[in-house]
Amino acid sequence: MSGSLFVIAAASGTGKTSLVKALVESTPGVGVSISHTTRPMRPGETHGVNYHFTAREEFVRLIGEGAFLEHAEVFGNLYGTSKDWVVNELSQDRDVILEIDWQGALQVRRLLPEAVSIFILPPSLETLSHRLNSRGQDSAEVIAARLKEAQADIAHYAEFSYLVVNDDFDAALNDLQTIVRACRLTFRSQSVRQEALLQRLLATG
């Protein structure tokens, strides 16, 4: 497999989703994995675009078959990443991004230790609090709980290969682009991608 698997995690409110969207739009050959979920489809969502909406019984069967790279239950709904889809994309020299939490990242690394893990940090708790408040969606109590949860997530930063601070959006995006470019030049990727060239260079007359 010459493609790279990027596992990107962050605390809520850090700006991960916006950064990943901009990374995919600015970097050819990179796609985001579409998760399976048992939660109901919301207005405006499309099956196979936002999620693969799956009946709970079917999801549980897939877990038993080892079909997921990672899976978790969040607020009573199951979420998971298809192992076959990811492996197929990587084998076709396409890079894949997984937007998951640190627990999912741990599951992925156990199955695919070559995965590139990136944790996105906020520049400060004050900035994170401001971002959560600016959404205007949650009460002060909910925001306080989210900040506490965010600190618990950030405590796992040492489990990741790269740390990117999202203080300036463009700078953080450039950091992510740099990581992708560097990974495409590793021996593992290039030895597959440039196999024909290497054979020509080493051929004896």
mmCIF file of C-alpha atoms in Angstrom:
data_model
loop_
_atom_site.group_PDB
_atom_site.id
_atom_site.type_symbol
_atom_site.label_atom_id
_atom_site.label_comp_id
_atom_site.label_asym_id
_atom_site.label_seq_id
_atom_site.Cartn_x
_atom_site.Cartn_y
_atom_site.Cartn_z
ATOM 1 C CA MET A 1 0.000 0.000 0.000
ATOM 2 C CA SER A 2 1.482 3.334 -1.061
ATOM 3 C CA GLY A 3 -1.269 5.554 0.329
ATOM 4 C CA SER A 4 -1.048 6.943 3.859
ATOM 5 C CA LEU A 5 -3.672 6.768 6.589
ATOM 6 C CA PHE A 6 -3.943 9.970 8.633
ATOM 7 C CA VAL A 7 -5.731 9.797 11.970
ATOM 8 C CA ILE A 8 -6.682 13.304 13.079
ATOM 9 C CA ALA A 9 -8.104 13.929 16.551
ATOM 10 C CA ALA A 10 -8.805 17.009 18.652
ATOM 11 C CA ALA A 11 -10.865 18.282 21.532
ATOM 12 C CA SER A 12 -14.313 19.661 20.701
ATOM 13 C CA GLY A 13 -14.145 23.268 19.491
ATOM 14 C CA THR A 14 -10.533 23.101 18.301
ATOM 15 C CA GLY A 15 -11.471 23.534 14.628
ATOM 16 C CA LYS A 16 -10.581 20.048 13.414
ATOM 17 C CA THR A 17 -13.506 19.666 11.003
ATOM 18 C CA SER A 18 -12.817 23.005 9.281
ATOM 19 C CA LEU A 19 -9.112 22.211 8.971
ATOM 20 C CA VAL A 20 -9.757 18.751 7.536
ATOM 21 C CA LYS A 21 -12.244 20.186 5.015
ATOM 22 C CA ALA A 22 -9.693 22.779 3.879
ATOM 23 C CA LEU A 23 -6.944 20.134 3.723
ATOM 24 C CA VAL A 24 -9.015 17.857 1.485
ATOM 25 C CA GLU A 25 -10.039 20.758 -0.776
ATOM 26 C CA SER A 26 -6.428 21.936 -1.183
ATOM 27 C CA THR A 27 -4.690 18.565 -1.472
ATOM 28 C CA PRO A 28 -5.407 16.241 -4.415
ATOM 29 C CA GLY A 29 -5.452 12.536 -3.630
ATOM 30 C CA VAL A 30 -6.723 12.902 -0.054
ATOM 31 C CA GLY A 31 -10.180 11.772 1.056
ATOM 32 C CA VAL A 32 -12.082 11.484 4.319
ATOM 33 C CA SER A 33 -13.468 8.144 5.418
ATOM 34 C CA ILE A 34 -17.263 8.053 5.684
ATOM 35 C CA SER A 35 -18.248 6.377 8.933
ATOM 36 C CA HIS A 36 -21.028 3.870 9.519
ATOM 37 C CA THR A 37 -23.539 4.884 12.176
ATOM 38 C CA THR A 38 -26.737 3.618 13.751
ATOM 39 C CA ARG A 39 -28.066 7.086 14.513
ATOM 40 C CA PRO A 40 -31.074 8.304 12.508
ATOM 41 C CA MET A 41 -30.491 10.362 9.378
ATOM 42 C CA ARG A 42 -31.004 14.081 9.956
ATOM 43 C CA PRO A 43 -32.660 16.519 7.515
ATOM 44 C CA GLY A 44 -30.263 17.441 4.726
ATOM 45 C CA GLU A 45 -28.071 14.363 5.188
ATOM 46 C CA THR A 46 -27.490 11.761 2.471
ATOM 47 C CA HIS A 47 -26.690 8.079 2.887
ATOM 48 C CA GLY A 48 -23.163 7.376 1.670
ATOM 49 C CA VAL A 49 -22.219 11.055 1.774
ATOM 50 C CA ASN A 50 -22.518 12.108 5.408
ATOM 51 C CA TYR A 51 -22.592 8.607 6.867
ATOM 52 C CA HIS A 52 -23.397 5.047 5.943
ATOM 53 C CA PHE A 53 -26.617 4.789 7.957
ATOM 54 C CA THR A 54 -26.827 1.231 9.255
ATOM 55 C CA ALA A 55 -29.370 -0.704 11.316
ATOM 56 C CA ARG A 56 -28.077 -1.586 14.783
ATOM 57 C CA GLU A 57 -28.427 -5.324 14.157
ATOM 58 C CA GLU A 58 -26.354 -5.031 10.989
ATOM 59 C CA PHE A 59 -23.746 -2.888 12.773
ATOM 60 C CA VAL A 60 -23.374 -5.447 15.567
ATOM 61 C CA ARG A 61 -22.988 -8.205 12.968
ATOM 62 C CA LEU A 62 -20.209 -6.211 11.253
ATOM 63 C CA ILE A 63 -18.431 -5.775 14.584
ATOM 64 C CA GLY A 64 -18.510 -9.540 15.073
ATOM 65 C CA GLU A 65 -17.014 -10.035 11.619
ATOM 66 C CA GLY A 66 -14.148 -7.646 12.385
ATOM 67 C CA ALA A 67 -15.285 -5.257 9.652
ATOM 68 C CA PHE A 68 -14.281 -2.070 11.465
ATOM 69 C CA LEU A 69 -10.876 -0.512 12.018
ATOM 70 C CA GLU A 70 -12.402 1.199 15.016
ATOM 71 C CA HIS A 71 -15.854 1.577 16.504
ATOM 72 C CA ALA A 72 -17.416 3.273 19.492
ATOM 73 C CA GLU A 73 -20.776 4.019 21.095
ATOM 74 C CA VAL A 74 -21.532 7.727 21.548
ATOM 75 C CA PHE A 75 -24.749 8.881 23.229
ATOM 76 C CA GLY A 76 -26.386 5.521 22.511
ATOM 77 C CA ASN A 77 -25.420 5.416 18.828
ATOM 78 C CA LEU A 78 -22.719 3.242 17.263
ATOM 79 C CA TYR A 79 -20.050 4.651 14.930
ATOM 80 C CA GLY A 80 -17.388 2.757 12.998
ATOM 81 C CA THR A 81 -14.795 2.945 10.206
ATOM 82 C CA SER A 82 -14.864 0.292 7.470
ATOM 83 C CA LYS A 83 -11.555 -1.608 7.353
ATOM 84 C CA ASP A 84 -12.039 -2.894 3.784
ATOM 85 C CA TRP A 85 -12.801 0.561 2.389
ATOM 86 C CA VAL A 86 -9.726 2.126 3.996
ATOM 87 C CA VAL A 87 -7.389 -0.665 2.863
ATOM 88 C CA ASN A 88 -8.786 -0.491 -0.684
ATOM 89 C CA GLU A 89 -8.223 3.280 -0.868
ATOM 90 C CA LEU A 90 -4.661 2.982 0.442
ATOM 91 C CA SER A 91 -3.864 0.191 -2.029
ATOM 92 C CA GLN A 92 -4.902 2.505 -4.879
ATOM 93 C CA ASP A 93 -2.376 5.164 -3.803
ATOM 94 C CA ARG A 94 -4.994 7.394 -2.214
ATOM 95 C CA ASP A 95 -4.463 8.976 1.195
ATOM 96 C CA VAL A 96 -7.265 8.640 3.753
ATOM 97 C CA ILE A 97 -8.153 10.830 6.730
ATOM 98 C CA LEU A 98 -10.022 9.523 9.755
ATOM 99 C CA GLU A 99 -11.629 12.167 11.979
ATOM 100 C CA ILE A 100 -11.950 10.276 15.247
ATOM 101 C CA ASP A 101 -11.260 10.659 18.953
ATOM 102 C CA TRP A 102 -8.156 9.479 20.815
ATOM 103 C CA GLN A 103 -9.813 6.177 21.719
ATOM 104 C CA GLY A 104 -10.558 5.419 18.076
ATOM 105 C CA ALA A 105 -7.014 6.438 17.166
ATOM 106 C CA LEU A 106 -5.692 3.870 19.642
ATOM 107 C CA GLN A 107 -7.795 1.130 18.040
ATOM 108 C CA VAL A 108 -6.558 2.069 14.559
ATOM 109 C CA ARG A 109 -2.892 2.070 15.561
ATOM 110 C CA ARG A 110 -3.262 -1.443 16.977
ATOM 111 C CA LEU A 111 -4.438 -2.734 13.580
ATOM 112 C CA LEU A 112 -2.426 -0.392 11.343
ATOM 113 C CA PRO A 113 0.643 0.774 13.291
ATOM 114 C CA GLU A 114 1.911 2.648 10.220
ATOM 115 C CA ALA A 115 -1.010 5.098 10.501
ATOM 116 C CA VAL A 116 0.079 8.723 10.905
ATOM 117 C CA SER A 117 -1.575 10.206 13.991
ATOM 118 C CA ILE A 118 -2.085 13.966 14.385
ATOM 119 C CA PHE A 119 -3.557 15.783 17.386
ATOM 120 C CA ILE A 120 -4.794 19.351 16.949
ATOM 121 C CA LEU A 121 -4.430 21.629 19.957
ATOM 122 C CA PRO A 122 -6.157 24.943 20.754
ATOM 123 C CA PRO A 123 -3.780 27.828 21.569
ATOM 124 C CA SER A 124 -5.312 28.171 25.048
ATOM 125 C CA LEU A 125 -8.283 27.119 27.147
ATOM 126 C CA GLU A 126 -9.531 30.714 26.969
ATOM 127 C CA THR A 127 -9.613 30.538 23.164
ATOM 128 C CA LEU A 128 -11.345 27.179 23.288
ATOM 129 C CA SER A 129 -13.956 28.554 25.709
ATOM 130 C CA HIS A 130 -14.538 31.543 23.416
ATOM 131 C CA ARG A 131 -15.015 29.275 20.389
ATOM 132 C CA LEU A 132 -17.512 27.090 22.232
ATOM 133 C CA ASN A 133 -19.425 30.145 23.494
ATOM 134 C CA SER A 134 -19.485 31.761 20.045
ATOM 135 C CA ARG A 135 -21.506 28.845 18.690
ATOM 136 C CA GLY A 136 -24.448 30.036 20.789
ATOM 137 C CA GLN A 137 -25.759 26.482 21.043
ATOM 138 C CA ASP A 138 -25.030 25.464 24.621
ATOM 139 C CA SER A 139 -25.657 26.690 28.163
ATOM 140 C CA ALA A 140 -22.836 27.770 30.476
ATOM 141 C CA GLU A 141 -23.099 24.435 32.296
ATOM 142 C CA VAL A 142 -22.764 22.446 29.063
ATOM 143 C CA ILE A 143 -19.803 24.546 27.941
ATOM 144 C CA ALA A 144 -18.088 24.025 31.300
ATOM 145 C CA ALA A 145 -18.587 20.272 30.909
ATOM 146 C CA ARG A 146 -17.222 20.406 27.359
ATOM 147 C CA LEU A 147 -14.116 22.259 28.548
ATOM 148 C CA LYS A 148 -13.515 19.635 31.210
ATOM 149 C CA GLU A 149 -13.953 16.907 28.611
ATOM 150 C CA ALA A 150 -11.597 18.784 26.279
ATOM 151 C CA GLN A 151 -8.872 18.797 28.931
ATOM 152 C CA ALA A 152 -9.333 15.048 29.381
ATOM 153 C CA ASP A 153 -8.927 14.580 25.600
ATOM 154 C CA ILE A 154 -5.864 16.841 25.426
ATOM 155 C CA ALA A 155 -4.215 14.758 28.153
ATOM 156 C CA HIS A 156 -3.687 12.051 25.508
ATOM 157 C CA TYR A 157 -1.548 14.284 23.257
ATOM 158 C CA ALA A 158 1.595 12.174 23.852
ATOM 159 C CA GLU A 159 -0.009 9.207 22.076
ATOM 160 C CA PHE A 160 0.169 11.018 18.715
ATOM 161 C CA SER A 161 3.016 11.404 16.223
ATOM 162 C CA TYR A 162 2.336 15.063 15.388
ATOM 163 C CA LEU A 163 0.933 18.032 17.292
ATOM 164 C CA VAL A 164 -0.561 20.975 15.391
ATOM 165 C CA VAL A 165 -1.676 24.146 17.187
ATOM 166 C CA ASN A 166 -4.706 25.817 15.609
ATOM 167 C CA ASP A 167 -4.017 29.407 16.587
ATOM 168 C CA ASP A 168 -3.780 30.834 13.076
ATOM 169 C CA PHE A 169 -5.963 28.783 10.692
ATOM 170 C CA ASP A 170 -3.757 29.210 7.620
ATOM 171 C CA ALA A 171 -0.629 28.287 9.569
ATOM 172 C CA ALA A 172 -2.298 25.180 11.005
ATOM 173 C CA LEU A 173 -3.506 24.185 7.539
ATOM 174 C CA ASN A 174 0.018 24.624 6.184
ATOM 175 C CA ASP A 175 1.322 22.371 8.968
ATOM 176 C CA LEU A 176 -1.157 19.645 7.970
ATOM 177 C CA GLN A 177 -0.254 20.009 4.294
ATOM 178 C CA THR A 178 3.433 19.705 5.189
ATOM 179 C CA ILE A 179 2.807 16.478 7.119
ATOM 180 C CA VAL A 180 0.936 14.986 4.151
ATOM 181 C CA ARG A 181 3.688 15.980 1.709
ATOM 182 C CA ALA A 182 6.409 14.554 3.962
ATOM 183 C CA CYS A 183 4.576 11.245 4.384
ATOM 184 C CA ARG A 184 4.286 10.891 0.628
ATOM 185 C CA LEU A 185 8.094 10.975 0.416
ATOM 186 C CA THR A 186 8.818 8.238 2.953
ATOM 187 C CA PHE A 187 10.564 5.033 1.886
ATOM 188 C CA ARG A 188 7.376 3.029 2.475
ATOM 189 C CA SER A 189 5.368 5.168 0.059
ATOM 190 C CA GLN A 190 8.029 5.914 -2.522
ATOM 191 C CA SER A 191 9.392 2.357 -2.756
ATOM 192 C CA VAL A 192 5.968 1.295 -4.040
ATOM 193 C CA ARG A 193 5.149 4.398 -6.065
ATOM 194 C CA GLN A 194 8.580 4.570 -7.735
ATOM 195 C CA GLU A 195 9.147 0.829 -8.113
ATOM 196 C CA ALA A 196 9.536 0.993 -11.912
ATOM 197 C CA LEU A 197 12.004 3.886 -11.673
ATOM 198 C CA LEU A 198 14.045 2.107 -9.027
ATOM 199 C CA GLN A 199 14.236 -1.026 -11.182
ATOM 200 C CA ARG A 200 15.459 1.026 -14.162
ATOM 201 C CA LEU A 201 18.040 2.846 -12.043
ATOM 202 C CA LEU A 202 19.418 -0.417 -10.675
ATOM 203 C CA ALA A 203 19.288 -2.401 -13.897
ATOM 204 C CA THR A 204 22.589 -3.733 -15.163
ATOM 205 C CA GLY A 205 23.515 -3.379 -18.804
#
